[in-house]
């Protein structure tokens, strides 16, 4: 049995479907809090229905903040649990500032509930956590950038991070946002349970994780929401940086493949890995719009606002070298264009 929290979310549902396809039993924990965060259009109930069709999927609509229930679940299934994938979260930068208590309780305390359950009942099982590149706060914005026609790009004179940002970037003295802080607290706990208690925990610091299974909302799921807006001919708002901010994008199935690698060959010591699409799968918002227009044959309708989101990255490209060195079998299989095609087809199907 694999426990997957956030099992109806983008990454959780991809992980659930992957492990079900391998014949595993999956116990999914998800109470559709995403709907509370971002509204009806972002509810993941449609995926819950889809997953429940598989008899090896057991769904529990429980809140990870509920310490008593989480401990009970781990106690009950302690002889069956092979691995834990923890993806449940309040995932938005901006939303966190509305309700810092909720954000911290879900992201930090919820993670602690799961780690302590791991330590008490299944200390031999690997524990995979989906962290974020926001643990580095806005420090990436201090890198020397040049402005190009459609994107910002790092100056080639900068030797250290020119191929992407690795785990050596500091997490201190930077503006993280409330979300970045609660995720960093969780990320540190995941590391500490690995180091202090010798457990097989890992933290994947994701950039933009994407795919057709994302219930994109304005406050979370940039590419998914952008595709949805263009296909449905709705106006899209770009927050600052002239739309030239750069993100690298990784499809959910490539994220799950990395998780699977770790679960099959887990390491002690609380490792952290940056995980993203890399330079080849990077784009600015303006470039993403052009690509989506080309693939979908639809015209975009967007407005560029002057004000950027507090702490938002101007340029982020992931350096995946550390993970690739430790797990050389892993490689990105779905490029940006293929991800976009899958998302566009998904949106057109919804229109039918
Ligand atoms: N999507 C990205 O671009 C991105 C980037 C970096 C990191 N991450 C991290 O990856 C993880 C997964 O992200 P995602 O895009 O799949 O998010 P998602 O919102 O699609 O999925 C998260 C799921 O967790 C559930 N959930 C939230 N709070 C819960 C709670 N208290 N109890 C039970 N269930 C709860 C939600 O209902 C949702 O279905 C998160 O930890 C997120 O911070 C995502």
Short mmCIF file of C-alpha atoms and ligand atoms in Angstrom, two decimals:
data_model
loop_
_atom_site.label_atom_id
_atom_site.label_comp_id
_atom_site.label_asym_id
_atom_site.label_seq_id
_atom_site.Cartn_x
_atom_site.Cartn_y
_atom_site.Cartn_z
CA UNK A 1 0.00 0.00 0.00
CA UNK A 2 1.18 3.52 -0.86
CA UNK A 3 -0.25 6.45 1.09
CA UNK A 4 -0.71 9.53 -1.10
CA UNK A 5 -1.88 12.79 0.43
CA UNK A 6 -3.47 15.30 -1.93
CA UNK A 7 -4.38 12.26 -4.05
CA UNK A 8 -6.83 14.17 -6.26
CA UNK A 9 -4.43 17.07 -6.90
CA UNK A 10 -2.23 17.45 -9.98
CA UNK A 11 0.74 15.51 -8.63
CA UNK A 12 -1.19 13.33 -6.19
CA UNK A 13 -3.57 12.04 -8.86
CA UNK A 14 -0.71 11.37 -11.31
CA UNK A 15 1.13 9.45 -8.57
CA UNK A 16 -2.05 7.57 -7.64
CA UNK A 17 -2.75 6.55 -11.24
CA UNK A 18 0.86 5.51 -11.73
CA UNK A 19 0.98 3.26 -8.68
CA UNK A 20 -2.48 1.81 -9.37
CA UNK A 21 -1.24 0.92 -12.87
CA UNK A 22 1.64 -0.96 -11.22
CA UNK A 23 -0.91 -3.03 -9.28
CA UNK A 24 -0.36 -1.26 -5.93
CA UNK A 25 -3.11 -0.44 -3.47
CA UNK A 26 -3.28 3.31 -2.94
CA UNK A 27 -4.76 4.94 0.12
CA UNK A 28 -5.50 8.50 -0.94
CA UNK A 29 -6.08 11.31 1.55
CA UNK A 30 -7.76 14.40 0.13
CA UNK A 31 -10.67 16.49 1.39
CA UNK A 32 -10.86 18.76 -1.70
CA UNK A 33 -9.58 21.73 0.27
CA UNK A 34 -8.49 23.11 -3.11
CA UNK A 35 -12.10 24.08 -3.70
CA UNK A 36 -12.08 26.09 -0.46
CA UNK A 37 -8.83 27.78 -1.51
CA UNK A 38 -9.64 28.68 -5.10
CA UNK A 39 -13.36 28.15 -5.71
CA UNK A 40 -15.60 25.69 -7.51
CA UNK A 41 -13.68 25.76 -10.83
CA UNK A 42 -10.60 24.37 -9.09
CA UNK A 43 -12.35 21.52 -7.26
CA UNK A 44 -10.72 18.13 -7.74
CA UNK A 45 -13.92 16.10 -7.20
CA UNK A 46 -13.89 15.04 -10.87
CA UNK A 47 -10.62 13.25 -10.28
CA UNK A 48 -11.85 11.70 -7.03
CA UNK A 49 -14.72 10.14 -9.03
CA UNK A 50 -12.31 8.87 -11.67
CA UNK A 51 -9.91 7.35 -9.13
CA UNK A 52 -12.68 5.66 -7.15
CA UNK A 53 -13.50 3.52 -10.20
CA UNK A 54 -10.37 1.50 -9.44
CA UNK A 55 -11.02 -1.10 -6.76
CA UNK A 56 -7.44 -0.78 -5.50
CA UNK A 57 -8.02 2.87 -4.64
CA UNK A 58 -9.19 3.67 -1.14
CA UNK A 59 -10.23 7.30 -0.67
CA UNK A 60 -10.29 9.02 2.70
CA UNK A 61 -11.70 12.53 2.79
CA UNK A 62 -9.63 13.53 5.80
CA UNK A 63 -7.77 16.73 6.60
CA UNK A 64 -4.03 16.29 7.14
CA UNK A 65 -4.36 18.82 9.97
CA UNK A 66 -6.35 16.19 11.88
CA UNK A 67 -3.45 14.74 13.88
CA UNK A 68 -5.53 12.11 15.66
CA UNK A 69 -6.98 10.66 12.45
CA UNK A 70 -3.65 10.70 10.61
CA UNK A 71 -1.95 8.82 13.46
CA UNK A 72 -4.84 6.32 13.54
CA UNK A 73 -4.52 5.65 9.79
CA UNK A 74 -0.80 4.96 10.02
CA UNK A 75 -1.34 2.74 13.08
CA UNK A 76 -4.10 0.80 11.35
CA UNK A 77 -2.13 0.13 8.14
CA UNK A 78 1.39 0.00 9.57
CA UNK A 79 2.06 -3.52 8.28
CA UNK A 80 0.97 -2.62 4.77
CA UNK A 81 2.42 0.84 4.07
CA UNK A 82 5.35 0.65 1.62
CA UNK A 83 5.83 4.37 0.95
CA UNK A 84 4.29 7.78 1.56
CA UNK A 85 3.95 10.52 -1.03
CA UNK A 86 2.92 13.79 0.56
CA UNK A 87 1.53 16.32 -1.92
CA UNK A 88 -1.41 17.85 -0.01
CA UNK A 89 -0.85 21.56 0.48
CA UNK A 90 -2.11 25.07 0.33
CA UNK A 91 -0.09 25.70 -2.84
CA UNK A 92 -0.50 29.41 -3.58
CA UNK A 93 1.83 32.27 -2.85
CA UNK A 94 -0.90 34.91 -2.82
CA UNK A 95 -3.65 32.94 -1.05
CA UNK A 96 -1.41 32.30 1.97
CA UNK A 97 -1.43 35.99 2.93
CA UNK A 98 -5.24 35.86 3.25
CA UNK A 99 -5.17 33.16 5.93
CA UNK A 100 -1.66 32.64 7.34
CA UNK A 101 -2.95 30.34 10.11
CA UNK A 102 -4.64 28.01 7.61
CA UNK A 103 -1.62 28.08 5.33
CA UNK A 104 0.84 27.22 8.09
CA UNK A 105 -1.43 24.64 9.71
CA UNK A 106 -1.84 22.77 6.41
CA UNK A 107 1.67 23.12 5.01
CA UNK A 108 3.88 22.93 8.09
CA UNK A 109 1.82 21.26 10.84
CA UNK A 110 0.14 18.88 8.39
CA UNK A 111 3.59 17.75 7.24
CA UNK A 112 4.70 17.29 10.85
CA UNK A 113 1.65 15.07 11.51
CA UNK A 114 2.70 12.83 8.63
CA UNK A 115 6.40 12.75 9.55
CA UNK A 116 5.66 11.85 13.14
CA UNK A 117 3.27 9.11 11.95
CA UNK A 118 6.09 7.84 9.72
CA UNK A 119 8.57 7.77 12.62
CA UNK A 120 6.18 6.07 15.03
CA UNK A 121 4.65 3.43 12.78
CA UNK A 122 6.57 2.89 9.51
CA UNK A 123 10.14 4.14 9.99
CA UNK A 124 11.50 1.96 7.17
CA UNK A 125 9.21 3.42 4.50
CA UNK A 126 10.41 6.12 2.10
CA UNK A 127 8.69 9.49 2.50
CA UNK A 128 8.48 11.82 -0.51
CA UNK A 129 7.62 15.48 0.00
CA UNK A 130 6.75 18.01 -2.70
CA UNK A 131 8.51 21.19 -1.66
CA UNK A 132 8.91 24.28 -3.82
CA UNK A 133 11.53 26.58 -5.30
CA UNK A 134 9.89 29.35 -3.22
CA UNK A 135 12.04 28.08 -0.31
CA UNK A 136 14.75 30.23 -1.94
CA UNK A 137 12.45 33.22 -1.63
CA UNK A 138 13.13 36.00 -4.11
CA UNK A 139 16.90 35.49 -4.01
CA UNK A 140 16.87 34.30 -7.65
CA UNK A 141 15.86 37.89 -8.51
CA UNK A 142 19.32 39.08 -7.47
CA UNK A 143 20.91 37.19 -10.37
CA UNK A 144 22.15 39.43 -13.21
CA UNK A 145 19.50 39.37 -15.94
CA UNK A 146 19.26 40.90 -19.37
CA UNK A 147 15.97 41.84 -20.97
CA UNK A 148 15.25 40.27 -24.35
CA UNK A 149 12.29 40.80 -26.66
CA UNK A 150 10.08 38.17 -25.07
CA UNK A 151 11.92 37.05 -21.92
CA UNK A 152 14.47 37.79 -19.27
CA UNK A 153 17.62 35.75 -19.51
CA UNK A 154 20.55 35.28 -17.18
CA UNK A 155 23.73 37.07 -18.27
CA UNK A 156 26.22 34.62 -19.72
CA UNK A 157 28.95 36.37 -17.70
CA UNK A 158 27.34 34.87 -14.61
CA UNK A 159 29.11 31.53 -14.35
CA UNK A 160 27.54 29.80 -11.36
CA UNK A 161 23.81 29.47 -12.04
CA UNK A 162 23.82 30.05 -15.79
CA UNK A 163 22.66 26.46 -16.47
CA UNK A 164 19.95 26.73 -13.88
CA UNK A 165 19.63 27.15 -10.13
CA UNK A 166 20.83 24.33 -7.93
CA UNK A 167 20.42 23.48 -4.24
CA UNK A 168 23.41 25.65 -3.25
CA UNK A 169 21.28 28.79 -3.39
CA UNK A 170 20.70 30.17 0.11
CA UNK A 171 17.27 29.97 1.73
CA UNK A 172 18.06 32.85 4.13
CA UNK A 173 17.52 36.60 4.18
CA UNK A 174 15.08 36.70 1.29
CA UNK A 175 11.36 37.37 0.83
CA UNK A 176 9.68 33.99 0.74
CA UNK A 177 6.01 35.01 1.00
CA UNK A 178 3.91 33.43 3.73
CA UNK A 179 3.49 30.34 1.52
CA UNK A 180 7.26 30.06 0.93
CA UNK A 181 7.82 30.24 4.68
CA UNK A 182 5.32 27.51 5.57
CA UNK A 183 6.75 25.28 2.82
CA UNK A 184 10.31 25.98 4.01
CA UNK A 185 9.28 25.02 7.56
CA UNK A 186 7.92 21.74 6.16
CA UNK A 187 11.00 21.24 3.95
CA UNK A 188 13.29 21.65 7.00
CA UNK A 189 11.19 19.17 9.00
CA UNK A 190 11.44 16.65 6.16
CA UNK A 191 15.23 17.11 6.11
CA UNK A 192 15.45 16.89 9.89
CA UNK A 193 13.41 13.70 10.16
CA UNK A 194 15.85 12.25 7.62
CA UNK A 195 18.98 13.41 9.43
CA UNK A 196 18.03 13.33 13.09
CA UNK A 197 15.94 10.14 13.04
CA UNK A 198 17.71 8.43 10.09
CA UNK A 199 14.58 8.10 8.01
CA UNK A 200 14.36 7.87 4.22
CA UNK A 201 12.83 11.25 3.59
CA UNK A 202 13.27 13.43 0.52
CA UNK A 203 12.21 16.92 -0.46
CA UNK A 204 11.64 17.73 -4.13
CA UNK A 205 11.78 21.48 -4.65
CA UNK A 206 9.55 21.93 -7.68
CA UNK A 207 9.41 24.80 -10.12
CA UNK A 208 6.26 24.86 -12.24
CA UNK A 209 4.65 21.43 -12.12
CA UNK A 210 2.06 21.06 -14.81
CA UNK A 211 -0.18 18.80 -16.86
CA UNK A 212 -3.68 18.18 -18.13
CA UNK A 213 -4.79 17.00 -14.68
CA UNK A 214 -4.33 20.41 -13.09
CA UNK A 215 -7.51 22.22 -12.03
CA UNK A 216 -5.87 25.55 -12.82
CA UNK A 217 -6.98 28.72 -11.03
CA UNK A 218 -5.76 32.29 -11.25
CA UNK A 219 -3.92 31.87 -7.96
CA UNK A 220 -2.34 28.50 -8.77
CA UNK A 221 -1.39 26.45 -11.81
CA UNK A 222 0.01 29.02 -14.22
CA UNK A 223 0.15 27.04 -17.49
CA UNK A 224 -3.10 25.18 -16.85
CA UNK A 225 -4.96 28.41 -16.12
CA UNK A 226 -3.38 30.15 -19.10
CA UNK A 227 -4.47 27.33 -21.45
CA UNK A 228 -7.96 27.34 -19.92
CA UNK A 229 -8.24 31.12 -20.39
CA UNK A 230 -7.11 31.08 -24.03
CA UNK A 231 -9.21 28.08 -25.09
CA UNK A 232 -12.28 29.52 -23.34
CA UNK A 233 -11.57 33.00 -24.74
CA UNK A 234 -11.34 34.58 -21.30
CA UNK A 235 -9.12 37.49 -20.35
CA UNK A 236 -5.81 36.58 -18.67
CA UNK A 237 -4.01 38.94 -16.28
CA UNK A 238 -0.21 38.97 -16.16
CA UNK A 239 1.22 40.29 -12.92
CA UNK A 240 4.21 42.51 -13.68
CA UNK A 241 7.67 41.95 -15.22
CA UNK A 242 6.16 42.80 -18.66
CA UNK A 243 5.16 39.14 -19.06
CA UNK A 244 8.83 38.29 -19.57
CA UNK A 245 9.21 36.29 -16.35
CA UNK A 246 10.68 32.87 -17.05
CA UNK A 247 9.66 29.53 -15.54
CA UNK A 248 10.68 26.02 -16.42
CA UNK A 249 7.85 23.54 -16.64
CA UNK A 250 7.77 19.86 -15.82
CA UNK A 251 4.91 17.49 -16.60
CA UNK A 252 3.36 15.64 -13.64
CA UNK A 253 4.35 12.23 -15.02
CA UNK A 254 8.04 13.21 -15.03
CA UNK A 255 7.67 14.33 -11.40
CA UNK A 256 6.10 10.98 -10.51
CA UNK A 257 8.91 9.15 -12.31
CA UNK A 258 11.40 10.96 -10.04
CA UNK A 259 9.36 9.99 -6.98
CA UNK A 260 9.31 6.37 -8.13
CA UNK A 261 13.10 6.41 -8.56
CA UNK A 262 13.52 7.57 -4.97
CA UNK A 263 11.01 5.06 -3.61
CA UNK A 264 12.80 2.19 -5.36
CA UNK A 265 16.26 3.35 -4.23
CA UNK A 266 15.64 5.52 -1.16
CA UNK A 267 18.45 7.38 0.58
CA UNK A 268 18.79 8.28 4.23
CA UNK A 269 19.85 11.73 5.27
CA UNK A 270 16.99 14.00 4.28
CA UNK A 271 18.12 14.94 0.78
CA UNK A 272 16.76 17.96 -1.08
CA UNK A 273 16.57 18.07 -4.87
CA UNK A 274 15.54 20.88 -7.16
CA UNK A 275 13.18 19.39 -9.75
CA UNK A 276 11.99 21.18 -12.85
CA UNK A 277 11.73 21.14 -16.61
CA UNK A 278 15.17 22.66 -17.16
CA UNK A 279 16.22 25.15 -19.80
CA UNK A 280 14.69 23.24 -22.74
CA UNK A 281 11.25 23.44 -21.13
CA UNK A 282 11.45 27.01 -19.98
CA UNK A 283 9.32 29.84 -21.29
CA UNK A 284 8.25 33.34 -20.39
CA UNK A 285 4.53 34.04 -20.09
CA UNK A 286 4.65 35.86 -23.44
CA UNK A 287 6.37 32.88 -25.06
CA UNK A 288 3.85 30.48 -23.50
CA UNK A 289 0.99 32.56 -24.91
CA UNK A 290 2.52 32.45 -28.42
CA UNK A 291 2.95 28.68 -28.22
CA UNK A 292 -0.59 28.08 -26.96
CA UNK A 293 -2.02 30.34 -29.69
CA UNK A 294 -0.07 28.37 -32.31
CA UNK A 295 -1.13 24.93 -31.06
CA UNK A 296 -4.76 25.79 -30.25
CA UNK A 297 -5.41 28.15 -33.14
CA UNK A 298 -7.10 30.50 -30.66
CA UNK A 299 -6.35 34.17 -30.06
CA UNK A 300 -5.35 35.25 -26.58
CA UNK A 301 -6.80 38.17 -24.67
CA UNK A 302 -4.43 39.37 -21.96
CA UNK A 303 -3.54 42.43 -19.96
CA UNK A 304 -0.14 43.06 -18.44
CA UNK A 305 -0.49 44.68 -15.02
CA UNK A 306 2.35 46.84 -13.71
CA UNK A 307 2.54 45.28 -10.27
CA UNK A 308 4.25 41.95 -9.84
CA UNK A 309 3.34 39.43 -7.15
CA UNK A 310 5.38 39.97 -4.00
CA UNK A 311 8.49 37.78 -4.10
CA UNK A 312 7.61 36.39 -7.55
CA UNK A 313 10.56 35.03 -9.50
CA UNK A 314 11.69 37.01 -12.51
CA UNK A 315 13.78 34.14 -13.85
CA UNK A 316 13.78 30.56 -12.67
CA UNK A 317 15.33 27.65 -14.48
CA UNK A 318 16.04 24.48 -12.53
CA UNK A 319 19.39 22.75 -12.47
CA UNK A 320 18.42 19.06 -12.09
CA UNK A 321 22.05 17.84 -11.92
CA UNK A 322 22.01 16.69 -8.31
CA UNK A 323 19.03 14.41 -8.85
CA UNK A 324 20.35 13.19 -12.21
CA UNK A 325 23.71 12.31 -10.63
CA UNK A 326 22.04 10.34 -7.83
CA UNK A 327 19.41 8.77 -10.10
CA UNK A 328 20.92 8.56 -13.60
CA UNK A 329 17.99 6.51 -14.95
CA UNK A 330 15.65 9.49 -14.62
CA UNK A 331 15.16 11.87 -17.50
CA UNK A 332 12.48 14.26 -18.70
CA UNK A 333 10.24 12.52 -21.21
CA UNK A 334 7.54 15.13 -21.87
CA UNK A 335 8.67 18.44 -23.33
CA UNK A 336 6.87 21.76 -22.99
CA UNK A 337 5.13 21.55 -26.35
CA UNK A 338 3.78 18.05 -25.63
CA UNK A 339 2.57 19.16 -22.18
CA UNK A 340 0.75 22.09 -23.77
CA UNK A 341 -0.80 19.86 -26.43
CA UNK A 342 -2.14 17.51 -23.74
CA UNK A 343 -3.59 20.44 -21.80
CA UNK A 344 -5.15 22.02 -24.87
CA UNK A 345 -6.77 18.73 -25.96
CA UNK A 346 -8.12 18.31 -22.41
CA UNK A 347 -9.68 21.80 -22.48
CA UNK A 348 -11.21 21.31 -25.94
CA UNK A 349 -12.72 18.00 -24.75
CA UNK A 350 -14.37 19.82 -21.84
CA UNK A 351 -15.99 22.22 -24.32
CA UNK A 352 -17.67 19.36 -26.22
N1 LIG B 1 1.92 22.90 -9.15
C1 LIG B 1 3.05 23.55 -9.02
O1 LIG B 1 3.43 24.32 -9.88
C2 LIG B 1 3.91 23.32 -7.80
C3 LIG B 1 5.18 23.92 -7.78
C4 LIG B 1 6.01 23.69 -6.69
C5 LIG B 1 5.57 22.89 -5.65
N2 LIG B 1 4.32 22.33 -5.69
C6 LIG B 1 3.90 21.51 -4.57
O2 LIG B 1 3.50 20.24 -5.06
C7 LIG B 1 2.42 19.75 -4.28
C8 LIG B 1 1.27 19.37 -5.18
O3 LIG B 1 0.87 20.48 -5.92
P1 LIG B 1 -0.35 20.38 -6.91
O4 LIG B 1 -0.10 21.34 -8.00
O5 LIG B 1 -0.61 18.96 -7.20
O6 LIG B 1 -1.51 20.98 -5.98
P2 LIG B 1 -3.06 20.66 -6.02
O7 LIG B 1 -3.72 21.79 -5.32
O8 LIG B 1 -3.48 20.28 -7.39
O9 LIG B 1 -3.16 19.36 -5.10
C9 LIG B 1 -3.11 19.39 -3.70
C10 LIG B 1 -4.27 18.57 -3.16
O10 LIG B 1 -4.17 18.56 -1.74
C11 LIG B 1 -5.47 18.67 -1.20
N3 LIG B 1 -5.38 19.24 0.13
C12 LIG B 1 -4.99 20.51 0.43
N4 LIG B 1 -5.01 20.69 1.75
C13 LIG B 1 -5.41 19.52 2.31
C14 LIG B 1 -5.62 19.10 3.64
N5 LIG B 1 -5.43 19.94 4.67
N6 LIG B 1 -6.00 17.83 3.87
C15 LIG B 1 -6.21 16.98 2.82
N7 LIG B 1 -6.04 17.33 1.53
C16 LIG B 1 -5.64 18.60 1.27
C17 LIG B 1 -6.23 19.56 -2.17
O11 LIG B 1 -7.62 19.37 -2.10
C18 LIG B 1 -5.63 19.15 -3.52
O12 LIG B 1 -6.42 18.17 -4.17
C19 LIG B 1 2.10 20.84 -3.25
O13 LIG B 1 2.77 20.51 -2.06
C20 LIG B 1 2.68 22.08 -3.86
O14 LIG B 1 3.06 23.03 -2.90
C21 LIG B 1 3.48 22.53 -6.75
#
